Coordinates of C-alpha atoms and ligand atoms in Angstrom, one line a residue:
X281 CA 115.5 110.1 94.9
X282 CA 114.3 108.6 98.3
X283 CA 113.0 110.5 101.3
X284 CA 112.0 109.6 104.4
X285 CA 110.5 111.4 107.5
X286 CA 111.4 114.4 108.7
X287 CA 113.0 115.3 105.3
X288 CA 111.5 118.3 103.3
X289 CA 108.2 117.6 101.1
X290 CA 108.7 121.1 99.9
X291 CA 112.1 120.6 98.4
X292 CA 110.7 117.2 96.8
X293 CA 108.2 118.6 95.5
X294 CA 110.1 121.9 94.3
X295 CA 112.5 119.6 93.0
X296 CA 110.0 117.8 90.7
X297 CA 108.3 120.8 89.3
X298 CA 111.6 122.1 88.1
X299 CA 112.3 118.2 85.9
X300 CA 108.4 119.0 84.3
X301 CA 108.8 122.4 83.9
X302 CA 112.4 121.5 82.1
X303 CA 110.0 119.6 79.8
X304 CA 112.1 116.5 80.3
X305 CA 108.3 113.9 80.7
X306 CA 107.1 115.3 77.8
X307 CA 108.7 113.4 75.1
X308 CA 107.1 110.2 74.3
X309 CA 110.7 108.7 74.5
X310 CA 111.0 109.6 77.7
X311 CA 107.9 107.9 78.6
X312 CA 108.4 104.5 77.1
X313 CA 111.9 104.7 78.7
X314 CA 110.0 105.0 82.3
X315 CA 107.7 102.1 81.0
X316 CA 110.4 99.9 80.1
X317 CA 112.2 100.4 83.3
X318 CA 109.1 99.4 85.5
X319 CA 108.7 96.1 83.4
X320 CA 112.5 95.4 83.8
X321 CA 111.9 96.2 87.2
X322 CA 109.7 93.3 87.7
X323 CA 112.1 90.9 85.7
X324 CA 115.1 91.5 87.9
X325 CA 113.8 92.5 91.1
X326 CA 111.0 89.8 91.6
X327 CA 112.7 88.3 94.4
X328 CA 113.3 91.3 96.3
X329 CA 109.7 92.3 95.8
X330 CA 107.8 88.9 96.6
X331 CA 110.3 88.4 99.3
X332 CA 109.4 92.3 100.8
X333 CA 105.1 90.8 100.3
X334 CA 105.6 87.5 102.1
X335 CA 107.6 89.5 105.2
X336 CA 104.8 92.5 105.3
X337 CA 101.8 90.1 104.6
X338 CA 102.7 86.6 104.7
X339 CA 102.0 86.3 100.5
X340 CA 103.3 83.2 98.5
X341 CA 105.9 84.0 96.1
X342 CA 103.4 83.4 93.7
X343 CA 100.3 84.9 94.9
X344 CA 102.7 88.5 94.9
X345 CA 103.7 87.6 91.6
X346 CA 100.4 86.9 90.2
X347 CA 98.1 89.5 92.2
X348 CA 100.8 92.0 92.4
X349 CA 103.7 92.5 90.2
X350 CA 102.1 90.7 87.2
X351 CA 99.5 93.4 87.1
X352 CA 101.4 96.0 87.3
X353 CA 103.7 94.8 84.4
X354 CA 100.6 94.3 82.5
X355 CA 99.3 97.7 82.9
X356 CA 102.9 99.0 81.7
X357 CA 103.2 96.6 78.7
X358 CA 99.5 97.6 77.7
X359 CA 100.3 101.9 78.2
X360 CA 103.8 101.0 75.9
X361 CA 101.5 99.6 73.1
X362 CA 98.9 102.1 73.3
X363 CA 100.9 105.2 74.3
X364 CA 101.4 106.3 70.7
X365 CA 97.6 106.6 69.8
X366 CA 96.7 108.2 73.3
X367 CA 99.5 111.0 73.2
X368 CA 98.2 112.0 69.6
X369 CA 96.1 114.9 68.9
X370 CA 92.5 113.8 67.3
X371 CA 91.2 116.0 64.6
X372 CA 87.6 117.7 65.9
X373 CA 85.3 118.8 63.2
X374 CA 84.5 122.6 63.2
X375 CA 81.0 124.3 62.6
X376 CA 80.4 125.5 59.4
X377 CA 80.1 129.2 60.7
X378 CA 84.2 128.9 62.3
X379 CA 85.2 128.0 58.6
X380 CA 88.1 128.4 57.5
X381 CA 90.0 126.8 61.0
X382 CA 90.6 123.8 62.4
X383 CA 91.0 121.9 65.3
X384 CA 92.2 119.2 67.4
X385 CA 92.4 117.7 70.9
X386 CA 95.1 116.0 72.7
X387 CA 96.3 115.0 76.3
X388 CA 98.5 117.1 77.9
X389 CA 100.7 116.1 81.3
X390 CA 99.3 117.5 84.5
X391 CA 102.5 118.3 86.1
X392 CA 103.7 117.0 89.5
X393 CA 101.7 114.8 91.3
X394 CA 100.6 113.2 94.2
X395 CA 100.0 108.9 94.5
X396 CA 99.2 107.6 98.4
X397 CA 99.1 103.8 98.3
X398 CA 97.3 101.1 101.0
X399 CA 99.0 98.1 102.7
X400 CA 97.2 95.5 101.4
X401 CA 98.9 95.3 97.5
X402 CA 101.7 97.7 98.3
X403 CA 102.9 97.2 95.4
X404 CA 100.6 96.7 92.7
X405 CA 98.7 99.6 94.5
X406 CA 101.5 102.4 94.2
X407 CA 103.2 101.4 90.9
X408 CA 99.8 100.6 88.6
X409 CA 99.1 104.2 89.2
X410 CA 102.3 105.3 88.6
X411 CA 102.2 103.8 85.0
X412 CA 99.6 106.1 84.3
X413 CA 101.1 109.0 85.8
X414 CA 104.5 108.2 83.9
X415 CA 102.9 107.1 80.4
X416 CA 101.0 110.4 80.5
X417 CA 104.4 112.7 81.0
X418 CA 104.0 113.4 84.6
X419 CA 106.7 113.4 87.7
X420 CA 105.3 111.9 91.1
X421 CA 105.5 112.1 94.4
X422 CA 104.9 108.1 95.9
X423 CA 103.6 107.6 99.3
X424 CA 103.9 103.9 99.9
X425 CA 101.9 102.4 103.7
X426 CA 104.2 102.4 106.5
X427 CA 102.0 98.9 107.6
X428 CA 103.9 97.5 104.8
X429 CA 107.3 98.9 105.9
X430 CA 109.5 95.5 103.9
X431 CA 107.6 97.0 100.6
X432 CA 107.7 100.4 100.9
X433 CA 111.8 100.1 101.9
X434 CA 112.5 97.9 98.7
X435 CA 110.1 99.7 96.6
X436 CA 112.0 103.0 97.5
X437 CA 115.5 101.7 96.9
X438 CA 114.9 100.4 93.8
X439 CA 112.5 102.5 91.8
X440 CA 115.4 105.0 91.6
X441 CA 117.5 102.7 89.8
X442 CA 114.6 101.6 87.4
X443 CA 113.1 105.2 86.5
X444 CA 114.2 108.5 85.9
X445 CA 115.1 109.8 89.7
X446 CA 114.5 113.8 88.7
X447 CA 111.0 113.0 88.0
X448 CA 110.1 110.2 90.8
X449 CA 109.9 110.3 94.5
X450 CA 109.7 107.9 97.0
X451 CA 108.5 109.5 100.6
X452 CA 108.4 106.7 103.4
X453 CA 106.4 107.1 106.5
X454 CA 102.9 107.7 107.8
X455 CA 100.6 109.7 108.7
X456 CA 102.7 112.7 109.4
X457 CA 104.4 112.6 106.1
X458 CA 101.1 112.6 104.4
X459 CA 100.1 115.3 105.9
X460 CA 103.5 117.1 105.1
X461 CA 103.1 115.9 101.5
X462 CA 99.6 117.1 101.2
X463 CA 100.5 120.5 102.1
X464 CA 102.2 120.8 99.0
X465 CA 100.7 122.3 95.8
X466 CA 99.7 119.3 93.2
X467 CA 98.1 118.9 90.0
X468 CA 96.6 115.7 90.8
X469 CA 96.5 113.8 93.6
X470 CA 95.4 110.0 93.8
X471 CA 94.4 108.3 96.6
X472 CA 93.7 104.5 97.2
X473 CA 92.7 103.4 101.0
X474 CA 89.9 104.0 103.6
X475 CA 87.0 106.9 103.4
X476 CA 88.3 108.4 106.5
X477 CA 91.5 109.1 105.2
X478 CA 90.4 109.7 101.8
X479 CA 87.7 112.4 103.2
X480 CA 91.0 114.1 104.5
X481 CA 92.6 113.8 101.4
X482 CA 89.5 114.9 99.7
X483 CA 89.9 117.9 101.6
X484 CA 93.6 119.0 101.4
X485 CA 93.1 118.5 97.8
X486 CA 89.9 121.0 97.7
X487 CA 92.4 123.6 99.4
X488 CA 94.2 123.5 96.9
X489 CA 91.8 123.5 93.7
X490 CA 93.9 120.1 93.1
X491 CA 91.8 117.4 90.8
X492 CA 91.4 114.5 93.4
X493 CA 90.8 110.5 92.6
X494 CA 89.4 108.3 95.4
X495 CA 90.0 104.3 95.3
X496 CA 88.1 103.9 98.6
X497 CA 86.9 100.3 100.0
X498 CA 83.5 98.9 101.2
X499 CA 81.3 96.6 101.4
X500 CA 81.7 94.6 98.0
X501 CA 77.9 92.1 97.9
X502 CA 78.0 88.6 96.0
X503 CA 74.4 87.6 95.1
X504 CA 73.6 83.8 94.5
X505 CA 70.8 83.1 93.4
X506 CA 71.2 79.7 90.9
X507 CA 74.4 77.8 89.0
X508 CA 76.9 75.1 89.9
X509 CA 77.4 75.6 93.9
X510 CA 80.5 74.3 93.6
X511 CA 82.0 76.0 90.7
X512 CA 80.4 79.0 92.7
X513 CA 81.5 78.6 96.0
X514 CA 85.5 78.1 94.6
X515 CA 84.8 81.3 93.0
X516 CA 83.5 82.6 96.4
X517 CA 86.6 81.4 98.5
X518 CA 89.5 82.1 95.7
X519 CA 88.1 85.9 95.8
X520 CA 87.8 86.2 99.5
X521 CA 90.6 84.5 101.2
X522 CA 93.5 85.4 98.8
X523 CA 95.4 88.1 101.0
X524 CA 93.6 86.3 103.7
X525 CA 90.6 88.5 103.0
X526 CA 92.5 91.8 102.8
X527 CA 91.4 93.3 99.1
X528 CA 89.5 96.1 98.5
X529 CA 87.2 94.2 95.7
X530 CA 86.9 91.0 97.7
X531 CA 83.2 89.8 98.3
X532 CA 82.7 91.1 101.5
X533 CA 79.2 89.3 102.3
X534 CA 76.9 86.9 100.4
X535 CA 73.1 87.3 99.9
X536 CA 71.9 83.6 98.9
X537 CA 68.6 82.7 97.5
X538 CA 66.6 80.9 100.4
X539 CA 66.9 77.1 99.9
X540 CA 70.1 77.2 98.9
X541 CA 71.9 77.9 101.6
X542 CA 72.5 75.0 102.7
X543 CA 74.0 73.6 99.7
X544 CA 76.1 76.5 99.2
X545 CA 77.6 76.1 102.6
X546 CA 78.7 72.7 102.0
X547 CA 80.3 73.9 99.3
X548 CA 82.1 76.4 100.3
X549 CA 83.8 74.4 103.3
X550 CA 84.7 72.1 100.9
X551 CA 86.2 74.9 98.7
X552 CA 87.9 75.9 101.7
X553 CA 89.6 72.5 102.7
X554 CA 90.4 71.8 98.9
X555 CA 92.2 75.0 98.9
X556 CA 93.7 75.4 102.2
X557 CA 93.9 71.7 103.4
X558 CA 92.0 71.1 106.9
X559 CA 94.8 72.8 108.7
X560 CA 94.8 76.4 106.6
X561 CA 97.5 77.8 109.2
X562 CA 100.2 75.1 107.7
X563 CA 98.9 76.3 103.8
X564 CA 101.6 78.2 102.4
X565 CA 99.2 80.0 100.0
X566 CA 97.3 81.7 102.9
X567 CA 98.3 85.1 104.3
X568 CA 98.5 86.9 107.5
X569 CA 96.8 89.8 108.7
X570 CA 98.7 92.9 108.5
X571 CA 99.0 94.3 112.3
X572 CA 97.7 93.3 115.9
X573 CA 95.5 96.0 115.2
X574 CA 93.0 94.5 112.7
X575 CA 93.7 91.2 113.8
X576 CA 91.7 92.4 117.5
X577 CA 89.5 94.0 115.2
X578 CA 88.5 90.7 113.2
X579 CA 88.3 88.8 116.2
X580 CA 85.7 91.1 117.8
X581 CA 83.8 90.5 114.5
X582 CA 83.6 87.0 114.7
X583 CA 81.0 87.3 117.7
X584 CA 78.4 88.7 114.9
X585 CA 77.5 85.2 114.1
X586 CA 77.9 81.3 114.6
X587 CA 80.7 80.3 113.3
X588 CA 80.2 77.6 110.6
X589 CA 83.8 76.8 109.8
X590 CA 87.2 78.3 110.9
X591 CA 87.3 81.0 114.0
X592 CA 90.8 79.7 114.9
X593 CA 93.4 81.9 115.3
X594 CA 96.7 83.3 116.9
X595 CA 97.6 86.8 117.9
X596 CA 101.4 86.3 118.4
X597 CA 101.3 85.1 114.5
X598 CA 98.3 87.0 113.5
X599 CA 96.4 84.4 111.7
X600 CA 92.5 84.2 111.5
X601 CA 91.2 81.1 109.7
X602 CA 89.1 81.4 107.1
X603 CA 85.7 81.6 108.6
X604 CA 82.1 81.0 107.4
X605 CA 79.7 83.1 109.5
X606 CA 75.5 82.6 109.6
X607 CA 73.0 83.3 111.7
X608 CA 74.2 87.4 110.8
X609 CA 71.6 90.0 111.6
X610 CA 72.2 92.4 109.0
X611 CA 71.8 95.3 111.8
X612 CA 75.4 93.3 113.6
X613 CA 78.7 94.6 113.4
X614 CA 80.0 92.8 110.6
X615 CA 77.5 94.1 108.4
X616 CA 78.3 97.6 109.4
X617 CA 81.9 97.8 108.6
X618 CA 84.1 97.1 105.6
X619 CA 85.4 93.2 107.1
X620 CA 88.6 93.3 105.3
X621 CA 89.8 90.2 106.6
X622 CA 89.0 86.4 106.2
X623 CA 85.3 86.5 107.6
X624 CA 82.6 85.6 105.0
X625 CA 78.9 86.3 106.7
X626 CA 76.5 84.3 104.6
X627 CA 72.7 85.4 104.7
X628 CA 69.7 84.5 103.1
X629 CA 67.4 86.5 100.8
X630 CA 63.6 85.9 99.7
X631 CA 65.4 86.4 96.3
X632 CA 66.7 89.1 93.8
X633 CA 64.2 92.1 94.8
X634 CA 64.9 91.8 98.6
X635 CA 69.2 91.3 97.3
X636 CA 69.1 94.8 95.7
X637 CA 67.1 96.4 98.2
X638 CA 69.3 95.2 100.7
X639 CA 72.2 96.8 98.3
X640 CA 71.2 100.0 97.3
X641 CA 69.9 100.8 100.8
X642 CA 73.7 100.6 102.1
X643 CA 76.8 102.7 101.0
X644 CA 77.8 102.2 97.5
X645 CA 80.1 99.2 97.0
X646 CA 83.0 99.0 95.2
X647 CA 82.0 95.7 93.5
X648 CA 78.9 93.9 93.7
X649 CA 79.2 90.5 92.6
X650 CA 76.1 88.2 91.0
X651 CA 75.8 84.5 90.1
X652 CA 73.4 83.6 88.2
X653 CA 72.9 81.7 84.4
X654 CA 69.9 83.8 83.9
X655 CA 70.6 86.2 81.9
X656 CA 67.3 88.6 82.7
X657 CA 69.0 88.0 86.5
X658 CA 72.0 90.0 85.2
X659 CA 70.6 92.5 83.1
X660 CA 68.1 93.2 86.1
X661 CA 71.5 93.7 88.7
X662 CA 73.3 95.3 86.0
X663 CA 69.9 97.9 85.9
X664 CA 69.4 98.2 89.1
X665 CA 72.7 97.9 91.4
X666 CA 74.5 100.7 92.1
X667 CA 78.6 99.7 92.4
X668 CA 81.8 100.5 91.2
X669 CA 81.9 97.6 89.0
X670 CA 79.5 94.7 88.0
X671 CA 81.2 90.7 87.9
X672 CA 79.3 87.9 86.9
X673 CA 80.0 84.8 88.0
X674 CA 83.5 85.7 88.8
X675 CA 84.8 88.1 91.7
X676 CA 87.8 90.5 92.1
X677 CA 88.6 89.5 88.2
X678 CA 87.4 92.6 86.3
X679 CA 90.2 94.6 87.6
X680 CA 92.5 92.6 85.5
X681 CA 90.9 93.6 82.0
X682 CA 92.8 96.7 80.7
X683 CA 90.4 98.4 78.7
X684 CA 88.2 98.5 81.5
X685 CA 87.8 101.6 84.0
X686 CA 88.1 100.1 87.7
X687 CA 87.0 102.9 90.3
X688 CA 84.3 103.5 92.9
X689 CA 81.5 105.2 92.8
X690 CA 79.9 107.3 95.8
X691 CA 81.0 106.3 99.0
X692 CA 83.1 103.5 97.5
X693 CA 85.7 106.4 95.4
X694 CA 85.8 109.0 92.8
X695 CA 87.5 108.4 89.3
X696 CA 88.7 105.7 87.5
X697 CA 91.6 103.9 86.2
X698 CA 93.2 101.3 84.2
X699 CA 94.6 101.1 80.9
X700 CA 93.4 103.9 78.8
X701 CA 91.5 105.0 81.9
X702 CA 95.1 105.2 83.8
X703 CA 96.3 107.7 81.4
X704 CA 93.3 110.0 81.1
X705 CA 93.3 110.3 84.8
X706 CA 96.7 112.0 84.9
X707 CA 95.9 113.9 81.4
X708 CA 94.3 117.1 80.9
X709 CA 92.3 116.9 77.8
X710 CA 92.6 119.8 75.9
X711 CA 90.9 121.7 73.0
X712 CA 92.4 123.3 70.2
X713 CA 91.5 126.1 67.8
X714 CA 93.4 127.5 65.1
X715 CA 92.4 130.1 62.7
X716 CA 94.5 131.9 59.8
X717 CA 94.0 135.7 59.2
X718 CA 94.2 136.2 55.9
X719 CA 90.0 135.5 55.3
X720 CA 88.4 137.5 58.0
X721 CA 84.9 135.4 57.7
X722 CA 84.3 136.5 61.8
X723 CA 84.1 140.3 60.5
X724 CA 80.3 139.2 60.0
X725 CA 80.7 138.8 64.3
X726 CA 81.8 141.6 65.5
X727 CA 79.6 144.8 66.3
X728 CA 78.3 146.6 65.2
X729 CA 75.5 144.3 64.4
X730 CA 73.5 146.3 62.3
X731 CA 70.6 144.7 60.1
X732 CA 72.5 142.9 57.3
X733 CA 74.9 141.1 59.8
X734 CA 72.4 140.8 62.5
X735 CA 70.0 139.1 59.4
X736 CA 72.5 137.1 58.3
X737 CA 74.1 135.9 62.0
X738 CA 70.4 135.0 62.7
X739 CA 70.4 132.4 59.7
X740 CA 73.9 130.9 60.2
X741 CA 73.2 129.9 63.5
Ligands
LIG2142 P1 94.2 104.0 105.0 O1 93.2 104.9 104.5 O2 94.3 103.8 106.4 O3 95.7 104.5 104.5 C1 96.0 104.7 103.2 C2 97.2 105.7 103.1 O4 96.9 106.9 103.7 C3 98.5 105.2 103.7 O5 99.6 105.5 102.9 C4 98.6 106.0 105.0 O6 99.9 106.2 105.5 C5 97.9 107.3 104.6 N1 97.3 108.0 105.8 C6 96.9 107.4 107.0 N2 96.4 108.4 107.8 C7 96.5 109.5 107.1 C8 96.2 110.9 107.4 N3 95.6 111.2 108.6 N4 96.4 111.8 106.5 C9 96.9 111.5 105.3 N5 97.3 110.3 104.9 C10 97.1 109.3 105.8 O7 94.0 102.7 104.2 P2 94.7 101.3 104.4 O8 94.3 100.7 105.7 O9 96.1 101.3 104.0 O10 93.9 100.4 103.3 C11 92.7 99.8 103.5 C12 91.5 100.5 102.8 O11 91.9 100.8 101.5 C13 90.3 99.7 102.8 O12 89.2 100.5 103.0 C14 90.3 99.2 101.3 O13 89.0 98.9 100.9 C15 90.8 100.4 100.6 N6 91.4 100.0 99.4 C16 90.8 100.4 98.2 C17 91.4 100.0 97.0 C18 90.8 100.4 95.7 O14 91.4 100.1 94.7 N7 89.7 101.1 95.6 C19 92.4 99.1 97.0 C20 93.0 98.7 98.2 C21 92.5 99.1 99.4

């Protein structure tokens, strides 16, 4: 079923609630059904969905396949093969004072609920949450970005045709349907974009008691401090300029170990011409940015510096070419805002100490990012840097390891998920107890606790 604007969230919703509380999700059947229809989504639909990517953000057919729909057909593959041994109940050991009983704990569905996606990986963004939310037995309501309008049309025309319609929604729109949406009673809502919005979010969901998860943004710091420069640097440029800048792990500054700045520079404008060719506009492998919007915004940004390389660009195509910035003060505004776009600020460092100071006095990052060979370097950032996630010598690639939890933490998100992660996150964990009656061994419990049982309580526990 697809809505749009102006038609009831209410009814959606009400809608939804009556497919879970049919118990239709709950059958493992049922889920693995949903799971094979988003992978067989992928495999027929590819075209429409690359095609909807290159017209809302300028992507290669192969960068959307690679960064986008590959992902989220790995997540789904991964849930099918695991689903069995996450949906079963795992035996808990009882205390030798509840004897005879037993019990057991197993995930449960939430119910209906609630996934707002970003523009900048409509898709991967919307439906690798949905995996979760479908694998653990849920319905949801999907609010794809109206700033990614090709996506959000295609992903709502087809989804219905891929996945059980009763227990899926698509809502298109904006603002105002978000706020219509969040009106509604959930069981879970999950949020990926900005801390402004996600602070509203944040609080429609308190309203309502409603268990929240934040995938915020921020700014994501990439530490060099020794290694091959130029295996570095390519490592540098492929995680910042793929979506021409516009991901929400991307390294959004780098600290660099005085005296090697210079080298690394060199580096990475080579980097930057062996990937993009000295004319990146005519690269079809570089992106656009998403609206006039944050295109005036980067522009504005690029006065926080001298410009080492790139600084081009073209408002009626919205293009910014990949820039190296120096010379940043760390008080300028492109150290005070997430960039989220294809500006890299490079400053230098006395070394590690200063690096994590300069960190951990800022709002938690999402990522923080560290090259090094040394391993005490890495244990000492692992120790001492507060992100969402730790990379070594790589960027943006921990998010595509399964078994591990990608989220924020502090100003960067709440929650996590993932894989197994993916499916705890929509699953209420819960306890079990069962006793028979014929042995009534809690008589020695119950009052009155009169010398004996009081004697002998005292000792069992
Ligand atoms: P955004 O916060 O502007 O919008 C996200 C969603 O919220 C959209 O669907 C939008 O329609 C909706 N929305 C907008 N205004 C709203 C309102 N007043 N009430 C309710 N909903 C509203 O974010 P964006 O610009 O789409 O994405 C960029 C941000 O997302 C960046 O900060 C980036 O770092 C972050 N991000 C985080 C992750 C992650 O996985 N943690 C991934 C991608 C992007």
């Amino acid at each position: 079923m697809t809505l749009s604007s102006g038609v009831g969230a209410a009814t959606a919703v009400a809608r939804l609630r009556r497919t879970f509380d049919a118990g239709t999700t709950r059958p493992l059947d049922w889920r693995r059904a949903q799971l094979k229809g988003l992978i067989r989504l992928f495999a027929e639909r590819e075209v429409d969905l690359t095609d909807a990517l290159h017209a809302d953000l300028g992507k290669s057919r192969l960068e959307g396949l690679v960064s986008e729909l590959s992902l989220v057909r790995a997540e789904a593959e991964y849930a099918l093969q695991h689903l069995t041994a996450w949906a079963t109940a795992e035996r808990v050991p009882v205390p030798a004072g509840l004897l005879p009983a037993a019990a057991h704990r197993q995930a449960q569905p939430l119910g209906v609920v609630l996934i707002i996606g970003p523009w900048n990986y409509p898709v991967q963004l919307l439906l690798s949450p949905l995996v979760g939310a479908l694998a653990a037995g849920n319905c949801a309501v999907l609010k794809p970005s109206e700033l990614a309008p090709a996506t959000s049309a295609v992903i709502a025309d087809l989804l219905p045709l891929y996945c059980d319609d009763t227990a899926v929604t698509v809502m298109e729109g904006g603002p105002e349907v978000s706020t219509e949406l969040l009106s509604q009673q959930y069981d879970s809502i999950f949020f990926t974009g900005g801390a402004r919005v996600g602070r509203i979010v944040a609080h429609a969901a308190a309203e309502q008691l409603t268990p929240v998860t934040l995938e915020l943004g921020g700014k994501s710091p990439a530490v060099v401090m020794d290694g091959n420069l130029r295996a570095v640097a390519r490592r540098l440029i492929f995680g910042k300029f793929l979506n021409a800048g516009q991901t929400c792990v991307a390294p959004d500054y780098v600290l660099v170990t005085a005296g090697l700045e210079t080298q690394l520079l060199q580096h990475l404008k080579e980097a930057l011409a062996e990937f993009y060719g000295r004319d990146p506009h005519r690269s079809a492998d570089y992106g656009r940015i998403i609206n006039e919007q944050h295109f005036d915004r980067l522009v504005a940004l690029l006065g926080s510096g001298t410009v080492y390389t790139g600084g081009a660009h073209d408002r009626a195509i919205r293009y910014l070419e990949p820039t190296l910035l120096t010379a940043v003060r760390p008080d300028s505004p492109v150290m005070q805002e997430e960039i989220f776009g294809p500006i890299l600020p490079i400053l230098a460092v006395s070394g590690m100490d200063e690096a994590v100071n300069f960190i951990n006095s800022r709002p938690s990052p999402l990522a923080a990012y560290l090259f090094s060979n040394e391993s005490t370097a890495r244990q000492d950032f692992e120790a001492r840097v507060r992100a969402g996630a730790i990379g070594h010598n790589a960027c943006n690639l921990h998010l595509t390891v399964p078994g591990l939890p990608f989220g924020g933490v502090g100003d960067s998100g709440t929650g996590a998920y993932h894989g197994r992660y993916s499916f705890d996150t929509f699953s209420q964990l819960r306890g079990v107890l069962s006793k028979g009656t014929g042995i009534d061994t809690l008589r020695l419990a119950y009052p009155p606790h009169t010398g004996l049982k009081r004697w002998l309580l005292r000792r069992l526990l």
